[in-house]
N, CA and C of each residue as an Amber inpcrd file, in Angstrom:
protein
   387
 -16.7540000  20.0540000  16.9840000 -16.0670000  21.2690000  16.5970000
 -14.9090000  20.9230000  15.6560000 -14.8980000  21.5340000  14.5000000
 -13.8360000  21.2910000  13.5380000 -12.6030000  22.0980000  13.9160000
 -11.4580000  21.4580000  13.8780000 -10.1910000  22.1670000  14.0860000
  -9.3300000  21.9840000  12.8500000  -8.7410000  23.0760000  12.4170000
  -7.9140000  23.0750000  11.2140000  -6.4960000  23.4930000  11.5580000
  -5.5270000  22.8030000  10.9910000  -4.1330000  23.1050000  11.2620000
  -3.3730000  23.1840000   9.9410000  -2.8840000  24.3880000   9.6380000
  -2.1260000  24.5940000   8.4170000  -0.6360000  24.3330000   8.6450000
   0.0470000  23.9860000   7.5610000   1.4970000  23.8230000   7.6010000
   2.0410000  24.0360000   6.1920000   3.3550000  24.2020000   6.1020000
   3.9960000  24.2850000   4.8000000   4.4390000  25.6780000   4.3830000
   4.1240000  26.6810000   5.1980000   4.5620000  28.0260000   4.8560000
   6.0600000  28.1800000   5.0180000   6.5720000  29.3130000   4.5630000
   7.9980000  29.5700000   4.6950000   8.4440000  30.7660000   3.8990000
   9.7610000  30.9350000   3.8260000  10.3790000  32.0360000   3.0870000
  11.0030000  31.4670000   1.8160000  10.5770000  31.9990000   0.6760000
  11.1090000  31.5460000  -0.6110000  11.3900000  32.7470000  -1.4960000
  12.1450000  32.5040000  -2.5520000  12.4140000  33.5600000  -3.5260000
  11.3280000  33.5720000  -4.5950000  11.2020000  34.6950000  -5.2440000
  10.2380000  34.8310000  -6.3380000  10.4990000  33.7580000  -7.3940000
   9.4180000  33.1550000  -7.8770000   9.5190000  32.1040000  -8.8780000
   9.5140000  30.7040000  -8.3060000   9.6800000  30.6040000  -7.0020000
   9.7210000  29.3000000  -6.3460000   8.3020000  28.7630000  -6.1340000
   8.2470000  27.5540000  -5.5780000   6.9770000  26.8940000  -5.2820000
   6.9050000  26.5130000  -3.8100000   5.6780000  26.4550000  -3.3150000
   5.4030000  25.9610000  -1.9650000   4.1080000  25.1690000  -2.0070000
   3.9930000  24.2270000  -1.1010000   2.7490000  23.4650000  -0.9730000
   2.2660000  23.5730000   0.4640000   1.1100000  24.1860000   0.6120000
   0.4920000  24.2990000   1.9220000  -0.4170000  23.1040000   2.1630000
  -0.4750000  22.6900000   3.4130000  -1.3560000  21.6050000   3.8010000
  -2.2500000  22.0560000   4.9430000  -3.4140000  21.4510000   5.0220000
  -4.3480000  21.7610000   6.1010000  -5.0020000  20.4570000   6.5320000
  -4.8520000  20.1380000   7.8090000  -5.4280000  18.9200000   8.3470000
  -6.6420000  19.2750000   9.1930000  -7.7550000  18.6040000   8.9230000
  -8.9900000  18.8240000   9.6750000  -9.1740000  17.6810000  10.6560000
  -9.5070000  18.0460000  11.8810000  -9.6570000  17.0170000  12.9000000
 -11.0660000  16.4530000  12.9000000 -11.1430000  15.1470000  13.0710000
 -12.3510000  14.4140000  13.4200000 -13.6350000  14.7210000  12.6740000
 -13.5890000  14.7170000  11.3650000 -14.8200000  14.9230000  10.6080000
 -14.9920000  13.8200000   9.5840000 -15.7600000  12.8110000   9.9210000
 -15.9960000  11.7300000   8.9670000 -16.8210000  12.1970000   7.7860000
 -17.4770000  13.3530000   7.9330000 -18.2620000  13.9150000   6.8310000
 -17.4480000  14.9240000   6.0430000 -16.1240000  14.8600000   6.1330000
 -15.2410000  15.8330000   5.4830000 -15.5710000  16.0290000   4.0230000
 -15.9300000  14.9600000   3.3340000 -16.2010000  15.0470000   1.8990000
 -17.4040000  15.9240000   1.5830000 -18.2370000  16.1850000   2.5790000
 -19.4230000  17.0090000   2.3880000 -19.1780000  18.4830000   2.7120000
 -17.9340000  18.8310000   2.9830000 -17.5710000  20.2110000   3.2760000
 -16.9640000  20.8700000   2.0480000 -17.2420000  22.1550000   1.9110000
 -16.4480000  22.9790000   1.0170000 -15.1470000  23.3090000   1.7470000
 -14.0500000  23.3570000   1.0240000 -12.7570000  23.7040000   1.6180000
 -12.1590000  24.8530000   0.8230000 -11.3900000  25.6860000   1.5140000
 -10.8470000  26.8420000   0.8160000  -9.6240000  27.4290000   1.4930000
  -9.0410000  28.3840000   0.8070000  -7.8950000  29.1350000   1.3070000
  -8.1530000  30.6190000   1.1060000  -7.8580000  31.3740000   2.1370000
  -7.8320000  32.8260000   2.0910000  -6.4440000  33.2730000   2.5130000
  -6.1290000  34.5460000   2.2860000  -4.8530000  35.0860000   2.7380000
  -5.0170000  36.5260000   3.1920000  -4.0960000  36.9300000   4.0570000
  -4.1180000  38.3040000   4.5420000  -2.7030000  38.8520000   4.5550000
  -2.4950000  39.8660000   3.7480000  -1.2070000  40.5390000   3.6930000
  -1.1700000  41.6480000   4.7430000   0.0160000  42.0720000   5.1580000
   0.1170000  43.1310000   6.1710000  -0.6320000  44.3900000   5.7450000
  -1.4850000  44.8910000   6.6350000  -2.2060000  46.1240000   6.3710000
  -3.3770000  45.9880000   5.4310000  -3.6980000  44.7400000   5.0540000
  -4.8030000  44.5290000   4.1120000  -5.8520000  43.5980000   4.7240000
  -7.0300000  43.5860000   4.1340000  -8.0790000  42.6890000   4.5810000
  -7.8190000  41.2740000   4.0540000  -8.4030000  40.3110000   4.7380000
  -8.2720000  38.9410000   4.2800000  -9.0080000  38.7780000   2.9450000
  -8.3770000  38.0560000   2.0190000  -8.9700000  37.9090000   0.6950000
  -9.0260000  36.4410000   0.2800000  -9.9680000  36.1560000  -0.5870000
 -10.1720000  34.8120000  -1.1180000  -9.0180000  34.4230000  -2.0340000
  -8.6090000  33.1460000  -1.9310000  -7.5670000  32.6130000  -2.8150000
  -8.1230000  31.4940000  -3.6890000  -8.6870000  30.4720000  -3.0480000
  -9.1550000  29.3110000  -3.8110000 -10.1440000  28.5230000  -2.9750000
 -11.0080000  27.7710000  -3.6460000 -11.9670000  26.9270000  -2.9560000
 -12.3460000  25.7340000  -3.8150000 -12.6750000  24.6710000  -3.1160000
 -13.1590000  23.4660000  -3.7800000 -14.4180000  23.0190000  -3.0400000
 -15.5130000  22.9000000  -3.7820000 -16.7780000  22.5450000  -3.1610000
 -16.8760000  21.0390000  -2.9610000 -17.9570000  20.6150000  -2.3390000
 -18.1940000  19.2060000  -2.0840000 -18.7230000  18.5140000  -3.3410000
 -18.5370000  17.2120000  -3.3820000 -19.1130000  16.3710000  -4.4390000
 -18.8180000  16.8850000  -5.8360000 -17.6160000  17.3870000  -6.0400000
 -17.1570000  17.8420000  -7.3580000 -18.0710000  18.9020000  -7.9440000
 -18.5600000  19.7870000  -7.0990000 -19.4160000  20.8730000  -7.5850000
 -18.6380000  22.0290000  -8.1780000 -17.3410000  22.0220000  -8.0200000
 -16.5890000  23.0840000  -8.6620000 -15.3760000  23.5290000  -7.8760000
 -14.4480000  24.1220000  -8.5930000 -13.2280000  24.6820000  -8.0180000
 -13.1090000  26.1270000  -8.4730000 -12.7150000  26.9990000  -7.5680000
 -12.7030000  28.4310000  -7.8510000 -11.3710000  29.0420000  -7.4130000
 -10.9450000  30.0440000  -8.1660000  -9.6900000  30.7310000  -7.8650000
  -9.8530000  32.2390000  -8.0060000  -9.1150000  32.9520000  -7.1950000
  -9.0050000  34.3900000  -7.3960000  -8.2340000  34.6430000  -8.6840000
  -8.5640000  35.7130000  -9.3610000  -7.8930000  36.0400000 -10.6230000
  -6.3800000  36.1610000 -10.4280000  -5.9740000  36.6510000  -9.2850000
  -4.5540000  36.9100000  -9.0360000  -3.7160000  35.6300000  -8.9250000
  -4.3610000  34.5000000  -8.6890000  -3.6050000  33.2510000  -8.5210000
  -3.9670000  32.2160000  -9.5770000  -4.9860000  32.4610000 -10.3520000
  -5.4560000  31.5020000 -11.3400000  -4.3350000  31.1610000 -12.3300000
  -4.1020000  29.8780000 -12.4820000  -3.0350000  29.4280000 -13.3710000
  -1.7210000  29.1870000 -12.6590000  -1.5990000  29.6790000 -11.4280000
  -0.3620000  29.4810000 -10.6500000  -0.6000000  28.5960000  -9.4310000
  -1.7780000  28.7000000  -8.8330000  -2.1080000  27.9490000  -7.6210000
  -3.1040000  26.8420000  -7.9690000  -3.0190000  25.7380000  -7.2400000
  -3.9570000  24.6340000  -7.4210000  -4.4120000  24.1280000  -6.0550000
  -5.7180000  24.1000000  -5.8550000  -6.2670000  23.5450000  -4.6200000
  -6.6500000  22.0910000  -4.8660000  -6.4370000  21.2770000  -3.8460000
  -6.8200000  19.8720000  -3.9430000  -7.2030000  19.3890000  -2.5450000
  -7.7960000  18.2060000  -2.5050000  -8.2200000  17.6560000  -1.2200000
  -8.0400000  16.1440000  -1.2260000  -7.8440000  15.5920000  -0.0520000
  -7.7870000  14.1510000   0.1330000  -8.8410000  13.8300000   1.1910000
  -9.9890000  13.3890000   0.7630000 -11.0930000  13.1570000   1.7000000
 -10.7790000  12.0400000   2.6850000 -10.0010000  11.0530000   2.2460000
  -9.6610000   9.9460000   3.1310000  -8.7600000  10.3850000   4.2790000
  -7.9950000  11.4650000   4.0430000  -7.0670000  11.9490000   5.0690000
  -7.5230000  13.2690000   5.6790000  -8.7570000  13.6800000   5.3660000
  -9.3210000  14.9310000   5.9150000  -8.3390000  16.0920000   5.7000000
  -7.8200000  16.2120000   4.5000000  -6.7770000  17.2010000   4.2400000
  -7.0740000  18.0300000   3.0010000  -6.5590000  19.2380000   3.0340000
  -6.6690000  20.1800000   1.9220000  -5.2700000  20.6740000   1.6040000
  -5.0170000  20.9250000   0.3250000  -3.6900000  21.3610000  -0.0810000
  -3.7980000  22.5780000  -0.9960000  -2.7500000  23.3680000  -0.9950000
  -2.6530000  24.4830000  -1.9320000  -1.2490000  24.4650000  -2.5240000
  -1.1580000  24.0610000  -3.7780000   0.1100000  24.0680000  -4.4940000
   0.2980000  25.4430000  -5.1050000   1.3690000  26.1120000  -4.7280000
   1.6130000  27.4770000  -5.1900000   2.8910000  27.5000000  -6.0200000
   2.7480000  27.8080000  -7.2860000   3.8820000  27.8800000  -8.2050000
   4.1070000  29.3140000  -8.6640000   5.2900000  29.5610000  -9.1720000
   5.6320000  30.8920000  -9.7080000   5.2640000  31.9910000  -8.7190000
   5.6930000  31.8160000  -7.5050000   5.3390000  32.7600000  -6.4490000
   5.9130000  34.1420000  -6.7180000   5.1510000  35.1430000  -6.3130000
   5.5230000  36.5390000  -6.4880000   5.5940000  37.2210000  -5.1200000
   6.3330000  38.3050000  -5.0110000   6.3780000  39.0220000  -3.7220000
   4.9890000  39.4210000  -3.2310000   4.0800000  39.7180000  -4.1460000
   2.7270000  40.1080000  -3.7400000   1.9050000  38.9460000  -3.2020000
   2.4380000  37.7330000  -3.2660000   1.7800000  36.5850000  -2.6430000
   2.1000000  36.4890000  -1.1530000   2.9950000  37.3340000  -0.6820000
   3.3600000  37.3270000   0.7310000   2.1450000  37.6340000   1.5940000
   1.8590000  36.7260000   2.5310000   0.6670000  36.8690000   3.3740000
   0.6190000  35.7120000   4.3640000  -0.2810000  35.8260000   5.3130000
  -0.6520000  34.6850000   6.1410000  -1.7870000  33.9670000   5.4110000
  -1.6200000  32.6860000   5.2120000  -2.6060000  31.8880000   4.4890000
  -3.4360000  31.0740000   5.4750000  -4.7530000  31.1670000   5.3120000
  -5.6940000  30.5140000   6.2090000  -6.4830000  29.4440000   5.4640000
  -6.6050000  28.3080000   6.0930000  -7.4620000  27.2280000   5.6090000
  -8.8550000  27.4250000   6.1990000  -9.8830000  27.0890000   5.4270000
 -11.2350000  27.2660000   5.9070000 -12.1390000  26.1540000   5.4040000
 -13.2120000  25.8910000   6.1390000 -14.1780000  24.8620000   5.7580000
 -15.5780000  25.3250000   6.0880000 -16.5340000  24.7960000   5.3150000
 -17.9390000  25.0530000   5.6220000 -18.7460000  23.8850000   5.0880000
 -19.7190000  23.4530000   5.8930000 -20.5070000  22.2800000   5.5240000
 -21.5460000  22.6380000   4.4800000 -21.4590000  22.0360000   3.3160000
 -22.4820000  22.0590000   2.2490000 -23.4140000  23.2560000   2.3330000
 -22.8300000  24.4310000   2.2440000 -23.5700000  25.6570000   2.4960000
 -24.0630000  26.2760000   1.1860000 -25.3320000  26.6270000   1.1480000
 -25.8480000  27.3190000  -0.0280000 -25.2100000  28.6910000  -0.1710000
 -24.8590000  29.3090000   0.9670000 -24.2110000  30.6210000   0.9230000
 -22.8540000  30.5260000   0.2330000 -22.0920000  29.4720000   0.5670000
 -20.7970000  29.2850000  -0.0860000 -20.9960000  28.9760000  -1.5600000
 -22.0120000  28.2010000  -1.8630000 -22.2970000  27.8380000  -3.2470000
 -22.5400000  29.0880000  -4.1040000 -23.2110000  30.0620000  -3.5020000
 -23.5680000  31.2760000  -4.2320000 -22.4200000  32.2890000  -4.2490000
 -21.7080000  32.3930000  -3.1320000 -20.6630000  33.4220000  -3.0040000
 -19.4580000  32.8350000  -2.2970000 -18.6680000  32.1010000  -3.0320000
 -17.5590000  31.3580000  -2.4490000 -16.4660000  32.2820000  -1.9140000
 -16.3680000  33.4760000  -2.4380000 -15.2700000  34.3680000  -2.0500000
 -15.5890000  35.2440000  -0.8530000 -16.7960000  35.1310000  -0.3250000
 -17.1780000  35.9690000   0.8210000 -16.7320000  35.3000000   2.1170000
 -15.8630000  35.9660000   2.8190000 -15.2700000  35.4200000   4.0420000
 -16.3370000  35.0330000   5.0680000 -17.3880000  35.8150000   5.1670000
 -18.3950000  35.5780000   6.1950000 -19.2260000  34.3190000   5.9370000
 -19.0960000  33.7260000   4.7580000 -19.8440000  32.5030000   4.4510000
 -19.1390000  31.2420000   4.9410000 -17.9130000  31.4010000   5.4400000
 -17.1250000  30.2530000   5.8950000 -17.0710000  30.2470000   7.4220000
 -17.2790000  29.0780000   8.0050000 -17.4250000  29.0200000   9.4540000
 -16.2190000  28.5560000  10.2450000 -15.3910000  27.7090000   9.6510000
 -14.2640000  27.1420000  10.3800000 -12.9590000  27.6460000   9.7840000
 -12.0460000  28.0560000  10.6680000 -10.7870000  28.6480000  10.2330000
  -9.6080000  28.0830000  11.0040000  -8.4850000  27.9440000  10.3060000
  -7.2470000  27.6060000  10.9670000  -6.5560000  28.8590000  11.4870000
  -5.3990000  28.6540000  12.1100000  -4.6480000  29.7630000  12.6990000
  -3.7750000  30.4760000  11.6780000  -3.5440000  29.8720000  10.5550000
  -2.7760000  30.5150000   9.4990000  -1.3260000  30.0660000   9.4610000
  -0.7440000  30.1770000   8.2790000   0.6800000  29.8870000   8.0870000
   1.2820000  30.9930000   7.2180000   2.4420000  31.4710000   7.6100000
   3.0630000  32.6050000   6.9400000   3.7930000  32.1540000   5.6790000
   3.5350000  32.8780000   4.6020000   4.2690000  32.6920000   3.3540000
   4.9300000  34.0210000   3.0120000   6.2350000  34.0020000   2.8470000
   6.9740000  35.2020000   2.4950000   7.7680000  34.9520000   1.2230000
   7.5600000  35.8130000   0.2300000   8.2330000  35.6680000  -1.0500000
   9.1400000  36.8760000  -1.2470000  10.4180000  36.6360000  -1.3500000
  11.3750000  37.7260000  -1.5270000  11.6530000  37.9480000  -3.0150000
  11.9570000  39.1870000  -3.3340000  12.2150000  39.5250000  -4.7510000
  13.6680000  39.3230000  -5.1210000
C-alpha cells in the first residue's frame, strides 16, 4: 500500500514562492509511477494542477499554473515536488499529492481525478492579497 505525505504548505503573500514536497513510502518501483498534484479550494471541486509521467513520457500543467509552477521528482528519494512561484490569492487551496502506476488511463487523461489511485492527506496553501 502506497502512503503519501505532503509538506511545505503555509501562509504567504501574493507574489511569493512555496515548494511543496511529497514523500512516498516503500515503493522501489517509484520511477514507474506517474506522480501529480491536485488542489481543492473552499467550496470547489478538486482540480488538476500538474503531473509528471513515468520514464520521461511527459509533464503536464493546468493552464492556470503553467509558467508559474514546476513539478519535479527524485526517484532515488521516492519524492515529488511542486515549486510554486508568483503565487496568487486564487492559488489558495489544499494541495494533494497523487500517484498511479504506469496507467494507460492516466496516459490518456492525466487531469481526471478518478484515474489516480493513491492520495495524500493534503497540505494547506494560503495566499493573501
